[in-house]
PDB file of C-alpha atoms in Angstrom:
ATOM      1  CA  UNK A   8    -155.925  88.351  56.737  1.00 45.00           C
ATOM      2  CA  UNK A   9    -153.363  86.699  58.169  1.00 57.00           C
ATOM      3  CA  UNK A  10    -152.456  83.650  55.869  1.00 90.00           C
ATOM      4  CA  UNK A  11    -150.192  83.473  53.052  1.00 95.00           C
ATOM      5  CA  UNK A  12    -151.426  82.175  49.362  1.00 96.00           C
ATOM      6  CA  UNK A  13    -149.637  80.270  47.056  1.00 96.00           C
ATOM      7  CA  UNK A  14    -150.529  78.638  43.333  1.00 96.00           C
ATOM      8  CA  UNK A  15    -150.653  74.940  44.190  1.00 94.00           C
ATOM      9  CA  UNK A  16    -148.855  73.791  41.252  1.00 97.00           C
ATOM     10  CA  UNK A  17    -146.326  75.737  39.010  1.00 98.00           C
ATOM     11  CA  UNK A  18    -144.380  73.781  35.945  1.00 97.00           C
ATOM     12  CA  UNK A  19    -141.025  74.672  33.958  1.00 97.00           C
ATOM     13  CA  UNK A  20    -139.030  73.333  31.329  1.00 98.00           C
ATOM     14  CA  UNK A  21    -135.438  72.056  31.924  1.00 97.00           C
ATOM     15  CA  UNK A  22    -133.250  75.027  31.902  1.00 97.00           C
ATOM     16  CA  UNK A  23    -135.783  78.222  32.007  1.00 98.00           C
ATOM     17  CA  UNK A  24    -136.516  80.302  34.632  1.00 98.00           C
ATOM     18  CA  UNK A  25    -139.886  80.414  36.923  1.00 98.00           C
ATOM     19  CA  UNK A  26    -141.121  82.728  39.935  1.00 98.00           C
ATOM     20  CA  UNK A  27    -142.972  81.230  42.559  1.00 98.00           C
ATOM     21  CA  UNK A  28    -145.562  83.833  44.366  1.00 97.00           C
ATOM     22  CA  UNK A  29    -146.595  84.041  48.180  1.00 97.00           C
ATOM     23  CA  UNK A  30    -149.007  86.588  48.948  1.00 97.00           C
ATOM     24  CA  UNK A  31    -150.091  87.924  52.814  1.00 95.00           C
ATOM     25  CA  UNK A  32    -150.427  91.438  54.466  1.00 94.00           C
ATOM     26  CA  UNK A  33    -148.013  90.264  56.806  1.00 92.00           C
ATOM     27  CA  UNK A  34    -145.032  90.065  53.957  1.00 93.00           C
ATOM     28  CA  UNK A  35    -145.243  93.976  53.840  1.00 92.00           C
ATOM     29  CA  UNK A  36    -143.494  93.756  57.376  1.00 90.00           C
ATOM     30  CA  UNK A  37    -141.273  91.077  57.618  1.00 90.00           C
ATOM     31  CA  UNK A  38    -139.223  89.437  54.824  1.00 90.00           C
ATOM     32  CA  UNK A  39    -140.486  85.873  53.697  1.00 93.00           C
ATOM     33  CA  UNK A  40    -138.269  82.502  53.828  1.00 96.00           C
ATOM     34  CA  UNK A  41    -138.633  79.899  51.678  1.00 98.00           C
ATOM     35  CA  UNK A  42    -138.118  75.895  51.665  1.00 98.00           C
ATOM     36  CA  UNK A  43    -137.844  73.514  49.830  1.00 98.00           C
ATOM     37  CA  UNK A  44    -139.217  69.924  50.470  1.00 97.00           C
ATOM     38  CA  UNK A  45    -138.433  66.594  48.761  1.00 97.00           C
ATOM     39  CA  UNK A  46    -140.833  63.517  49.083  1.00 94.00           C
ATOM     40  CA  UNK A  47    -139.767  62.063  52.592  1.00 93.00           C
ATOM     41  CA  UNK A  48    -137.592  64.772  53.809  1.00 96.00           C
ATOM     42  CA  UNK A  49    -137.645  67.457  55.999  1.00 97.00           C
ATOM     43  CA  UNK A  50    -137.647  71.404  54.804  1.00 97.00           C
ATOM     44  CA  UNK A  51    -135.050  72.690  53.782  1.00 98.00           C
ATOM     45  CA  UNK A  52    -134.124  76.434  53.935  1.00 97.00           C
ATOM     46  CA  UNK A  53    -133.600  77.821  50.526  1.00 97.00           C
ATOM     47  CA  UNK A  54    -133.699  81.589  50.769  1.00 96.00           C
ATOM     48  CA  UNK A  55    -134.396  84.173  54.272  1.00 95.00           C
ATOM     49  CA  UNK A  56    -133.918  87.593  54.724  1.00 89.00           C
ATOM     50  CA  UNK A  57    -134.108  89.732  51.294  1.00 80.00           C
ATOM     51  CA  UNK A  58    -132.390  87.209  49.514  1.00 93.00           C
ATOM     52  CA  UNK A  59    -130.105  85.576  51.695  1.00 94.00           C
ATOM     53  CA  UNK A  60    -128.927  81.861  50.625  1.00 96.00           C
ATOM     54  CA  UNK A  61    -127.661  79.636  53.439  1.00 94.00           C
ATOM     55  CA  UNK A  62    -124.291  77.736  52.484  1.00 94.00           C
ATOM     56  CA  UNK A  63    -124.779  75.079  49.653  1.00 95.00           C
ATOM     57  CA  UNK A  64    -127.625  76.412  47.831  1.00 97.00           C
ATOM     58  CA  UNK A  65    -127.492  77.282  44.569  1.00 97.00           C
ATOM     59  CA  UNK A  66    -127.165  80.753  43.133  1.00 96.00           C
ATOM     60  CA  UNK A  67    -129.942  79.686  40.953  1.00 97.00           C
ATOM     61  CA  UNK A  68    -132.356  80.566  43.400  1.00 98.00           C
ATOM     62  CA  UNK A  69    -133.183  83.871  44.291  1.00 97.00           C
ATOM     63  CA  UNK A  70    -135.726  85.519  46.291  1.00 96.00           C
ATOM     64  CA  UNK A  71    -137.635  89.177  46.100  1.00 95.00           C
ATOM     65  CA  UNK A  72    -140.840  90.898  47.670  1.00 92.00           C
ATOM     66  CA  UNK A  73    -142.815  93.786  46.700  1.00 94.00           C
ATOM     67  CA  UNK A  74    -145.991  94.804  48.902  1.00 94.00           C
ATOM     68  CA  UNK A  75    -147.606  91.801  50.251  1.00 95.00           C
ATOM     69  CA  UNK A  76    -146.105  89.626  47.546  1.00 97.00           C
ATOM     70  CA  UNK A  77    -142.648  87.977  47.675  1.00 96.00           C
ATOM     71  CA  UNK A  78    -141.343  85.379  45.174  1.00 97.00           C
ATOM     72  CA  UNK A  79    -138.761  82.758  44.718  1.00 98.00           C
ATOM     73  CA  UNK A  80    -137.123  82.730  41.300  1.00 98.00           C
ATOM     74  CA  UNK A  81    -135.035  79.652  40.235  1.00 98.00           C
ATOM     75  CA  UNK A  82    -132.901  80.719  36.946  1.00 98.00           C
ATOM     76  CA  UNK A  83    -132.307  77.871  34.629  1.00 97.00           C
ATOM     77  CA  UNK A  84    -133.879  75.161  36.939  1.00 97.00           C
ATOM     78  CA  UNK A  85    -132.689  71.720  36.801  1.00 98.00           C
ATOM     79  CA  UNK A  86    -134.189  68.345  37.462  1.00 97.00           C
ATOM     80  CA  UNK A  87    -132.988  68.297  40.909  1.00 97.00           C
ATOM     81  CA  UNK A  88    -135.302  71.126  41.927  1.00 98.00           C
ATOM     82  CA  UNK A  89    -138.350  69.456  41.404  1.00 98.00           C
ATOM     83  CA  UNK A  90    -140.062  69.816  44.949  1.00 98.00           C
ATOM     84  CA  UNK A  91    -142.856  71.268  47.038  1.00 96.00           C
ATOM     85  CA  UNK A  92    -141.666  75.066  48.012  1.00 98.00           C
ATOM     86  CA  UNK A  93    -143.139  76.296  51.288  1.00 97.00           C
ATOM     87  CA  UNK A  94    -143.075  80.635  52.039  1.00 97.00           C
ATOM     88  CA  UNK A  95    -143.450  81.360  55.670  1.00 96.00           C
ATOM     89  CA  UNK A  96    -143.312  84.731  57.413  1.00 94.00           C
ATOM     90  CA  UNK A  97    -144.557  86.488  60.593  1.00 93.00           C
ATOM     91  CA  UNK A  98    -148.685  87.296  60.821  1.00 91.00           C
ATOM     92  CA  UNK A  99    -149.714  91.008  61.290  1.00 88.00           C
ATOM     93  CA  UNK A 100    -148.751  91.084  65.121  1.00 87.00           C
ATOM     94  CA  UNK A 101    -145.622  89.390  64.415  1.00 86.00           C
ATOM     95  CA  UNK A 102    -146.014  86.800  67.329  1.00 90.00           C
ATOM     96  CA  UNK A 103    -146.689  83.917  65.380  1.00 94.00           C
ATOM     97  CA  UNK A 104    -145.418  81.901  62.713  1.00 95.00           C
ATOM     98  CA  UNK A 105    -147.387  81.213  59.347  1.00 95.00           C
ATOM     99  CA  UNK A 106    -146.735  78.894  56.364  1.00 96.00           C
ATOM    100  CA  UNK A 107    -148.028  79.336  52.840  1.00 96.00           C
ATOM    101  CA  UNK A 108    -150.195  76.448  51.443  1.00 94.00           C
ATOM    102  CA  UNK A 109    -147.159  75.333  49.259  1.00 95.00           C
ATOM    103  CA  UNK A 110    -146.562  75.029  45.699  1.00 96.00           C
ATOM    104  CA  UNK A 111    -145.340  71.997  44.211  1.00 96.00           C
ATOM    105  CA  UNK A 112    -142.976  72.475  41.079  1.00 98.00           C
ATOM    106  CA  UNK A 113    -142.459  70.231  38.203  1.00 98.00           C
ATOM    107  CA  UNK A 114    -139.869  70.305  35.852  1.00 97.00           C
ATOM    108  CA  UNK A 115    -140.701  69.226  32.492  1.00 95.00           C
TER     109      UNK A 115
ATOM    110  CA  UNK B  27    -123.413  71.815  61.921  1.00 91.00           C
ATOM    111  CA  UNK B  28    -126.465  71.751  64.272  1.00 96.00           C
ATOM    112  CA  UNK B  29    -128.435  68.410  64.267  1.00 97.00           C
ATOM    113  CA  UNK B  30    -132.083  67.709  65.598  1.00 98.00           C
ATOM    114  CA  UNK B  31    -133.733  64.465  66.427  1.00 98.00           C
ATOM    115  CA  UNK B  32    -136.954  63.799  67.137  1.00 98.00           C
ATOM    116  CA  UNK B  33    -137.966  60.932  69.502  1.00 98.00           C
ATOM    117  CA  UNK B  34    -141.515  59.623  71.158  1.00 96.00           C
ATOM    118  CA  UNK B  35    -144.243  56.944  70.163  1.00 96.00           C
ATOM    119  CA  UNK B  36    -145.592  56.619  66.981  1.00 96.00           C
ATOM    120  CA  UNK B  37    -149.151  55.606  67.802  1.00 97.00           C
ATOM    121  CA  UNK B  38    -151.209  57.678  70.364  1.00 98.00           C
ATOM    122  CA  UNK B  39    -154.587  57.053  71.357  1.00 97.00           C
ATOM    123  CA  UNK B  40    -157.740  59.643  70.476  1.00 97.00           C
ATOM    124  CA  UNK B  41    -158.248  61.737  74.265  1.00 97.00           C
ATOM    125  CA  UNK B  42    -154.637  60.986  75.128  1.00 98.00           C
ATOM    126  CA  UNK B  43    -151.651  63.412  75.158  1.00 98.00           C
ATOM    127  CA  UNK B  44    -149.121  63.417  72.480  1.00 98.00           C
ATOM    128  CA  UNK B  45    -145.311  63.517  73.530  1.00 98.00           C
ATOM    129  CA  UNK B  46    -142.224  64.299  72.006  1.00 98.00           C
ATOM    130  CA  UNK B  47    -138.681  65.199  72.876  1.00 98.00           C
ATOM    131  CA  UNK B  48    -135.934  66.737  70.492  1.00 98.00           C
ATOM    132  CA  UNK B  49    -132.228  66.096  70.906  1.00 98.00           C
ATOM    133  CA  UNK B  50    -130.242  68.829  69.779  1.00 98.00           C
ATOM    134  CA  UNK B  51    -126.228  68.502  69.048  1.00 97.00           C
ATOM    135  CA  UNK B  52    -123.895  70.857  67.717  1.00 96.00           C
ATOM    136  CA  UNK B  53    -125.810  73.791  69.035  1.00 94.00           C
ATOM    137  CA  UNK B  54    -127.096  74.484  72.725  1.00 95.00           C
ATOM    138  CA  UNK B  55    -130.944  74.999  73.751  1.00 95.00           C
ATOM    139  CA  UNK B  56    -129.885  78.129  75.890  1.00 94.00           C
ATOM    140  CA  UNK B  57    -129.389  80.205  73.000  1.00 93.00           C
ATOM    141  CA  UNK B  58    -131.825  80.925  69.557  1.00 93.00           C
ATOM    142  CA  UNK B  59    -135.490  79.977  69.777  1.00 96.00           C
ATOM    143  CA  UNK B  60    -136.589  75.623  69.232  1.00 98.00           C
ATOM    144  CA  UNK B  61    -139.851  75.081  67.887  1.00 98.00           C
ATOM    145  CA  UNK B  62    -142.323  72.184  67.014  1.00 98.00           C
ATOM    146  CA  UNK B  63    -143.805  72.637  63.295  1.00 98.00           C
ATOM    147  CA  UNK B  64    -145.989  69.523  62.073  1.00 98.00           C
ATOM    148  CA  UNK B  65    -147.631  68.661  58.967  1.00 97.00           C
ATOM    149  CA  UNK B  66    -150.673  66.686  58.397  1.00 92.00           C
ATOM    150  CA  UNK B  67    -150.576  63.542  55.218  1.00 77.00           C
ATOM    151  CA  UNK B  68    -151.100  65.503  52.054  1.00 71.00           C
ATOM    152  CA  UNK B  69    -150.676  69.141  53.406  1.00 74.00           C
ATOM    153  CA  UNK B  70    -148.784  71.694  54.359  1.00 87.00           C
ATOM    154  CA  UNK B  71    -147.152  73.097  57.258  1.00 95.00           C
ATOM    155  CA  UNK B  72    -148.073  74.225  60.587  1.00 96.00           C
ATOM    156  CA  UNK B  73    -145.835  76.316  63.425  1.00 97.00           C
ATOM    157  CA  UNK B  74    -146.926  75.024  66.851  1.00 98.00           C
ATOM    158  CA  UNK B  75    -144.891  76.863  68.404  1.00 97.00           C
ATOM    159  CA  UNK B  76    -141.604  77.503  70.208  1.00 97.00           C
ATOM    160  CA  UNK B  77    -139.873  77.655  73.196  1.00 97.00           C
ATOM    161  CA  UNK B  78    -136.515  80.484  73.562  1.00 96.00           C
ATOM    162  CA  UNK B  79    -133.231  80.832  74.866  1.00 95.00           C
ATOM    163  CA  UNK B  80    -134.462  81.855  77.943  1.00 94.00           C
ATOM    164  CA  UNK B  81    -137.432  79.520  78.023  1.00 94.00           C
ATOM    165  CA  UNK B  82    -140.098  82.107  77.815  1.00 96.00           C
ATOM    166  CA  UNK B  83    -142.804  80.198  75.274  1.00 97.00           C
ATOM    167  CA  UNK B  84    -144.867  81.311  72.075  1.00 97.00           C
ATOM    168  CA  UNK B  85    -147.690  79.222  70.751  1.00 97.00           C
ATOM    169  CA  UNK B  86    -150.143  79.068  67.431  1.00 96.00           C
ATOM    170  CA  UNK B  87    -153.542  80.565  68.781  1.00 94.00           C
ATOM    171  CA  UNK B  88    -155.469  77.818  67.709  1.00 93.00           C
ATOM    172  CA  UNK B  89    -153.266  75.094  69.892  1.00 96.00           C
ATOM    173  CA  UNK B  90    -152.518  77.493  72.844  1.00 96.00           C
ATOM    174  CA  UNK B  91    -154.822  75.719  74.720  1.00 97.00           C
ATOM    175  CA  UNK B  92    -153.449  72.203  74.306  1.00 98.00           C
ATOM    176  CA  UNK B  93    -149.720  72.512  73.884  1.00 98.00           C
ATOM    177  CA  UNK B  94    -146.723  72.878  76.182  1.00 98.00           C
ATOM    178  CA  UNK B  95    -143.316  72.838  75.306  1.00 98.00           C
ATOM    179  CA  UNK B  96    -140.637  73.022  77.964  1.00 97.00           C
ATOM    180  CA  UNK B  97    -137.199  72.040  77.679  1.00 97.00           C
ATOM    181  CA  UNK B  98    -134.154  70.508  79.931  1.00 96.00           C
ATOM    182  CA  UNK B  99    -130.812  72.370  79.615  1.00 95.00           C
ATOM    183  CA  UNK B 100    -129.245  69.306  81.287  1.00 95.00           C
ATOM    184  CA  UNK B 101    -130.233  66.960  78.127  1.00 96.00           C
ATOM    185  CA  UNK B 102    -130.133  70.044  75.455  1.00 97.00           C
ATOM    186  CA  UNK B 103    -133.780  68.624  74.613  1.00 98.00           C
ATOM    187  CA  UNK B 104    -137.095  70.329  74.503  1.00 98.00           C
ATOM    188  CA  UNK B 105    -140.522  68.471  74.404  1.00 98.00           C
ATOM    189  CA  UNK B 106    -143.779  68.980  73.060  1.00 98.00           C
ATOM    190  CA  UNK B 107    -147.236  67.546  75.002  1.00 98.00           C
ATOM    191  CA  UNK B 108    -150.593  68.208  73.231  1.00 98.00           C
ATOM    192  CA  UNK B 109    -153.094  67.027  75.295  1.00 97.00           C
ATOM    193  CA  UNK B 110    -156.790  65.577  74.154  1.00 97.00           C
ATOM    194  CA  UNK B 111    -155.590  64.652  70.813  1.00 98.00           C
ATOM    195  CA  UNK B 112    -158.001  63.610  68.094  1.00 96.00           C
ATOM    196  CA  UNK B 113    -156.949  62.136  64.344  1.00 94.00           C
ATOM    197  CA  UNK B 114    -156.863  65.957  62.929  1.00 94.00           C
ATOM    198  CA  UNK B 115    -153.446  65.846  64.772  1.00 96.00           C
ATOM    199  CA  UNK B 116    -152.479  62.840  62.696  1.00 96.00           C
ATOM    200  CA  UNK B 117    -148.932  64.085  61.178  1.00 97.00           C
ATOM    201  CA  UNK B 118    -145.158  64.586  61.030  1.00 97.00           C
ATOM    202  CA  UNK B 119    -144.235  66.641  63.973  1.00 98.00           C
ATOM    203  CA  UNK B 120    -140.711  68.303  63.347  1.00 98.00           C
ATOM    204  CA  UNK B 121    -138.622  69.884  65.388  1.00 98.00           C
ATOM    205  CA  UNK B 122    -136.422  72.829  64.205  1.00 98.00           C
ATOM    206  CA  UNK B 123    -134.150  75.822  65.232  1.00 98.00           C
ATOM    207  CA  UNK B 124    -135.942  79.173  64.727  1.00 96.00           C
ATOM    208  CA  UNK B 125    -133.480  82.027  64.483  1.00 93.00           C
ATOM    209  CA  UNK B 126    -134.523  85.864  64.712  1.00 89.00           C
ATOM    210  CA  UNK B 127    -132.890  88.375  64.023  1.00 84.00           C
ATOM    211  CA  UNK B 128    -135.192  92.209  63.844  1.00 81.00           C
ATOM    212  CA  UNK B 129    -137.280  91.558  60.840  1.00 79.00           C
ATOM    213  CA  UNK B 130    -135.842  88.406  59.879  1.00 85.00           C
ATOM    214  CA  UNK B 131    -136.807  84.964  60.600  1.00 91.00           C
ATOM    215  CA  UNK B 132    -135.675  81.339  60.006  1.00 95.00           C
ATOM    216  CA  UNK B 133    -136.235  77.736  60.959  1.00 97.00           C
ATOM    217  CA  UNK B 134    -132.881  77.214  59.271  1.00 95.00           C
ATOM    218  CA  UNK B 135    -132.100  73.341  60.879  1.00 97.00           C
ATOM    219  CA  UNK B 136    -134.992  70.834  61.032  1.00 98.00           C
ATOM    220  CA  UNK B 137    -135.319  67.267  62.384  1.00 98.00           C
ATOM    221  CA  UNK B 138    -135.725  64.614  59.543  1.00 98.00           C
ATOM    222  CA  UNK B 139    -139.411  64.449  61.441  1.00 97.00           C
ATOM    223  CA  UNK B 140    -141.335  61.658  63.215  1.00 98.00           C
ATOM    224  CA  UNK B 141    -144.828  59.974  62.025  1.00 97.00           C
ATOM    225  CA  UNK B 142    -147.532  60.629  64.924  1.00 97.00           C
ATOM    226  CA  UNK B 143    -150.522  58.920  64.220  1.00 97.00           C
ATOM    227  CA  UNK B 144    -153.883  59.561  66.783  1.00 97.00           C
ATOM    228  CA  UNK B 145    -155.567  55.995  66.522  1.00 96.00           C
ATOM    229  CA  UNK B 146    -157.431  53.661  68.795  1.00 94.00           C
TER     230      UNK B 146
END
């Protein structure tokens, strides 16, 4: 297959941590990226590469892949980080671009 | 800091063609890879496709038939056209900056995105 399967919804109190899964055969080649998304905004990058942050995102978040799985970990998440968070990644040939279904994130 | 904006009509009749042009400042066209990504009301995200540095083209399977994107080095804009458009392609097209590097990959600056919607 070439698509890439989130959870839909995912929850956390203020303060603790939570993982956010993305699952493809395509993430055993190439590394995902994730983004976060707002209500109204654009994307925005929030971790590419093995666990790469681009400038002004928090150290809170934190990415990681084993097999066909990678995750997104945010480590004491605040209110602010309540959000739809988007994977993406390569497919199988690595010609074209895919997104994951998206998982939107409440904090409680 | 590279900035994208989007620009083109917001209402585009069912049969019609679909066009939209991205202005990009603080970064040139002629190098990294500028895609169109769009995202239907209520759902997630879909790579159209992109256009590179050295204007060689790449598009999603299931619009290759439809789509072209070319771009003008003069303006440091690229467009998108998808032809015979029905409401499925009712969405927020985005424009965005898709750097590669090997194994790694990253639409790391995005457009704030423009409402198309296919209606007669």
């Amino acid at each position: 297959s070439s698509d890439l399967t989130q959870d839909p919804a995912v929850s956390v109190a203020l303060g603790q941590t939570v993982r956010i899964t993305c699952q493809g055969d395509s993430l055993r080649s190439y590394y995902a990226t994730w983004y976060q998304q707002k209500p109204g905004r654009a994307p925005l990058l929030v971790i590419y590469d093995k666990n790469n942050r681009p400038s002004g995102i928090p150290d809170r978040f934190s990415g990681s892949n084993s097999g066909n799985t990678a995750s997104l970990t945010i480590t004491g998440a605040q209110a602010e980080d309540e959000a739809d968070y988007y994977c993406n990644c390569r497919d199988n040939n690595g010609n074209h671009w895919l997104f994951g279904g998206g998982t939107k994130l409440t904090v409680l | 800091q590279v900035q994208l904006q989007e620009s083109g009509p917001g209402l585009v009749n069912p049969s019609e063609t679909l066009s939209l042009s991205c202005t990009v400042s603080g970064g040139s066209i002629t190098s990294d890879y500028w895609s169109w990504i769009r995202q239907t009301p209520g759902s997630g995200l879909e790579w159209i496709g992109y256009i590179s540095y050295s204007g060689r083209t790449n598009y999603h399977p299931s619009l290759k038939s439809r789509v072209t994107i070319s771009a003008d080095t003069s303006k440091n804009q690229f467009s998108l056209n998808l032809n015979s458009v029905t409401a499925a392609d009712t969405a927020v097209y985005y424009c965005a900056r898709l750097t590669i590097v090997g194994a790694t990959s990253a639409f790391d600056y995005w457009g704030q995105g423009t409402l198309v919607t296919v209606s007669s």
